[in-house]
Amino acid sequence: MITLAHISDVHLAPLPLVTPRELASKRLTGWLNWQLKRASDMRPETLMALLDHMRAHDPDMTCVTGDMVNLALDKEIARAANWFTGLGGPEKVCAIPGNHDAYVPGALDKARGAYGNYMRGETLDDQPFPYVRRLGMVALIGVSSAIATPPFFAAGKVGADQIERLRKLLTLLGEAGYFRVVMIHHPPHAEFAASRRLGLWDGTDVRAVLKEAGAEIVLHGHTHLSSVNAIPGPTQEIPVIGVAAASGAPGGHDAPGRYNLFRIEKVGTEWTCAMREYGYQRIGDEIALRLQMRIY
């Protein structure tokens, strides 16, 4: 049996001191949003307690589906690198970037330079995404939808070349009998992906590849909500699982911090996957089991 923990949208707080020069970009709108909303929503103590609770389960791998930072400042990127070290080594933690990690042009390159070992695995060529991490017969496929966008946009795009590599990897891993877990920051299901401002600009193409080549589950972040959706696969629907922002404080604008724990095993010739969701309630500061269900 393999256990996977899933967290997302860490948004490490508090925000470092920002200089006027650093605000001369899209960061100005993000800084205003932080001051007006996220400074009260994203609490470091909320995140710390949630991670302590998660680590008590000793998962085989922790999957982080993006948005480690807020404005992609150099100080934030350095802090995120230290945070990853505290969470665990790259052999126990894997990550993909989110739109905040690519908030301005050049930011994603800096992030990969600082904590790229957590966003690395087997690849088809010299391109970093998608990459594969294998735990027994469970394969984690890390896809990047992180791009720099104009002010007031938080959309993502995978790109045609990466989508083609994803198709090849999913096909190869499927033929070899792996349980394939796709990690992507922006949710690919049509109801959200269609949003021009927030969605996945090439979500139609991503869904087409998943329908053709298949996957067992898709994990995402971005929405700051816990959710269970589905998209068509070759023979059956593929579960698409989102998780609330890990730093979300109870009583905030968004859902409070949560994580998902998956238990994946093969019984005879059949794969099974059970999910448990742990996290805060709207009121109070206790972390509880909120949901358990079989998703595959």
PDB file of N, CA, C and O in Angstrom, residues 7 19 26 65 119 127 138-139 167 183 185-186 192-193 210 212 229 252 255 266 277:
ATOM      1  N   ILE A   7      -1.369  18.528  -0.331  1.00  0.00           N
ATOM      2  CA  ILE A   7      -1.636  19.890   0.135  1.00  0.00           C
ATOM      3  C   ILE A   7      -1.420  20.835  -1.036  1.00  0.00           C
ATOM      4  O   ILE A   7      -0.790  20.497  -2.033  1.00  0.00           O
ATOM      5  N   THR A  19       9.463  46.572  -1.509  1.00  0.00           N
ATOM      6  CA  THR A  19       9.979  47.880  -1.887  1.00  0.00           C
ATOM      7  C   THR A  19       9.113  48.491  -2.997  1.00  0.00           C
ATOM      8  O   THR A  19       8.447  47.762  -3.749  1.00  0.00           O
ATOM      9  N   LYS A  26       2.801  43.767 -11.881  1.00  0.00           N
ATOM     10  CA  LYS A  26       1.562  43.123 -11.446  1.00  0.00           C
ATOM     11  C   LYS A  26       1.529  42.950  -9.930  1.00  0.00           C
ATOM     12  O   LYS A  26       0.455  42.815  -9.332  1.00  0.00           O
ATOM     13  N   THR A  65       0.682  20.933  -4.694  1.00  0.00           N
ATOM     14  CA  THR A  65       0.253  21.336  -6.037  1.00  0.00           C
ATOM     15  C   THR A  65       0.232  22.851  -6.221  1.00  0.00           C
ATOM     16  O   THR A  65      -0.735  23.426  -6.708  1.00  0.00           O
ATOM     17  N   MET A 119      10.746  19.610  -7.620  1.00  0.00           N
ATOM     18  CA  MET A 119       9.942  19.625  -8.844  1.00  0.00           C
ATOM     19  C   MET A 119      10.692  18.905  -9.954  1.00  0.00           C
ATOM     20  O   MET A 119      10.763  19.365 -11.084  1.00  0.00           O
ATOM     21  N   GLN A 127      13.345  18.678 -21.029  1.00  0.00           N
ATOM     22  CA  GLN A 127      12.348  19.605 -20.487  1.00  0.00           C
ATOM     23  C   GLN A 127      11.914  19.143 -19.093  1.00  0.00           C
ATOM     24  O   GLN A 127      11.740  17.942 -18.852  1.00  0.00           O
ATOM     25  N   VAL A 138       2.963   2.947  -8.286  1.00  0.00           N
ATOM     26  CA  VAL A 138       2.238   4.221  -8.322  1.00  0.00           C
ATOM     27  C   VAL A 138       3.152   5.248  -8.978  1.00  0.00           C
ATOM     28  O   VAL A 138       4.305   5.419  -8.584  1.00  0.00           O
ATOM     29  N   ALA A 139       2.646   5.928  -9.992  1.00  0.00           N
ATOM     30  CA  ALA A 139       3.423   6.926 -10.722  1.00  0.00           C
ATOM     31  C   ALA A 139       2.795   8.303 -10.532  1.00  0.00           C
ATOM     32  O   ALA A 139       1.609   8.505 -10.828  1.00  0.00           O
ATOM     33  N   ARG A 167       0.958  13.074 -22.947  1.00  0.00           N
ATOM     34  CA  ARG A 167       0.273  11.963 -23.620  1.00  0.00           C
ATOM     35  C   ARG A 167       1.175  10.742 -23.706  1.00  0.00           C
ATOM     36  O   ARG A 167       0.754   9.615 -23.423  1.00  0.00           O
ATOM     37  N   MET A 183      -0.595  15.483 -11.205  1.00  0.00           N
ATOM     38  CA  MET A 183      -0.610  16.681 -10.365  1.00  0.00           C
ATOM     39  C   MET A 183      -0.556  17.908 -11.267  1.00  0.00           C
ATOM     40  O   MET A 183       0.336  18.036 -12.097  1.00  0.00           O
ATOM     41  N   HIS A 185      -1.722  22.350 -11.122  1.00  0.00           N
ATOM     42  CA  HIS A 185      -2.254  23.393 -10.231  1.00  0.00           C
ATOM     43  C   HIS A 185      -3.670  23.797 -10.619  1.00  0.00           C
ATOM     44  O   HIS A 185      -4.567  23.835  -9.767  1.00  0.00           O
ATOM     45  N   HIS A 186      -3.892  24.106 -11.878  1.00  0.00           N
ATOM     46  CA  HIS A 186      -5.213  24.562 -12.327  1.00  0.00           C
ATOM     47  C   HIS A 186      -6.114  23.359 -12.631  1.00  0.00           C
ATOM     48  O   HIS A 186      -5.709  22.466 -13.375  1.00  0.00           O
ATOM     49  N   PHE A 192     -14.559  24.794 -14.452  1.00  0.00           N
ATOM     50  CA  PHE A 192     -13.643  25.810 -13.955  1.00  0.00           C
ATOM     51  C   PHE A 192     -12.638  26.221 -15.012  1.00  0.00           C
ATOM     52  O   PHE A 192     -12.294  27.398 -15.138  1.00  0.00           O
ATOM     53  N   ALA A 193     -12.151  25.264 -15.779  1.00  0.00           N
ATOM     54  CA  ALA A 193     -11.098  25.549 -16.762  1.00  0.00           C
ATOM     55  C   ALA A 193     -11.529  26.580 -17.794  1.00  0.00           C
ATOM     56  O   ALA A 193     -10.696  27.291 -18.358  1.00  0.00           O
ATOM     57  N   LEU A 210      -6.168  13.278 -21.513  1.00  0.00           N
ATOM     58  CA  LEU A 210      -6.559  12.401 -20.414  1.00  0.00           C
ATOM     59  C   LEU A 210      -7.640  11.410 -20.855  1.00  0.00           C
ATOM     60  O   LEU A 210      -7.635  10.250 -20.424  1.00  0.00           O
ATOM     61  N   GLU A 212      -7.930  10.243 -23.877  1.00  0.00           N
ATOM     62  CA  GLU A 212      -7.295   9.293 -24.785  1.00  0.00           C
ATOM     63  C   GLU A 212      -6.353   8.332 -24.055  1.00  0.00           C
ATOM     64  O   GLU A 212      -6.449   7.109 -24.203  1.00  0.00           O
ATOM     65  N   ASN A 229     -14.515  16.262  -8.433  1.00  0.00           N
ATOM     66  CA  ASN A 229     -15.149  16.340  -9.739  1.00  0.00           C
ATOM     67  C   ASN A 229     -14.692  15.144 -10.574  1.00  0.00           C
ATOM     68  O   ASN A 229     -14.027  14.248 -10.059  1.00  0.00           O
ATOM     69  N   GLY A 252     -12.007  32.669   7.787  1.00  0.00           N
ATOM     70  CA  GLY A 252     -11.560  33.557   6.722  1.00  0.00           C
ATOM     71  C   GLY A 252     -12.521  33.581   5.552  1.00  0.00           C
ATOM     72  O   GLY A 252     -13.604  32.991   5.583  1.00  0.00           O
ATOM     73  N   ALA A 255     -12.239  28.647   2.309  1.00  0.00           N
ATOM     74  CA  ALA A 255     -12.337  27.474   3.182  1.00  0.00           C
ATOM     75  C   ALA A 255     -11.078  27.372   4.046  1.00  0.00           C
ATOM     76  O   ALA A 255      -9.981  27.716   3.589  1.00  0.00           O
ATOM     77  N   LYS A 266      -3.174  -2.369  -4.646  1.00  0.00           N
ATOM     78  CA  LYS A 266      -3.686  -3.274  -5.657  1.00  0.00           C
ATOM     79  C   LYS A 266      -4.121  -4.564  -4.987  1.00  0.00           C
ATOM     80  O   LYS A 266      -3.343  -5.207  -4.281  1.00  0.00           O
ATOM     81  N   GLU A 277     -10.154  13.251   4.086  1.00  0.00           N
ATOM     82  CA  GLU A 277      -9.856  14.680   4.154  1.00  0.00           C
ATOM     83  C   GLU A 277      -9.832  15.117   5.621  1.00  0.00           C
ATOM     84  O   GLU A 277     -10.773  14.867   6.376  1.00  0.00           O
TER      85      GLU A 277
END
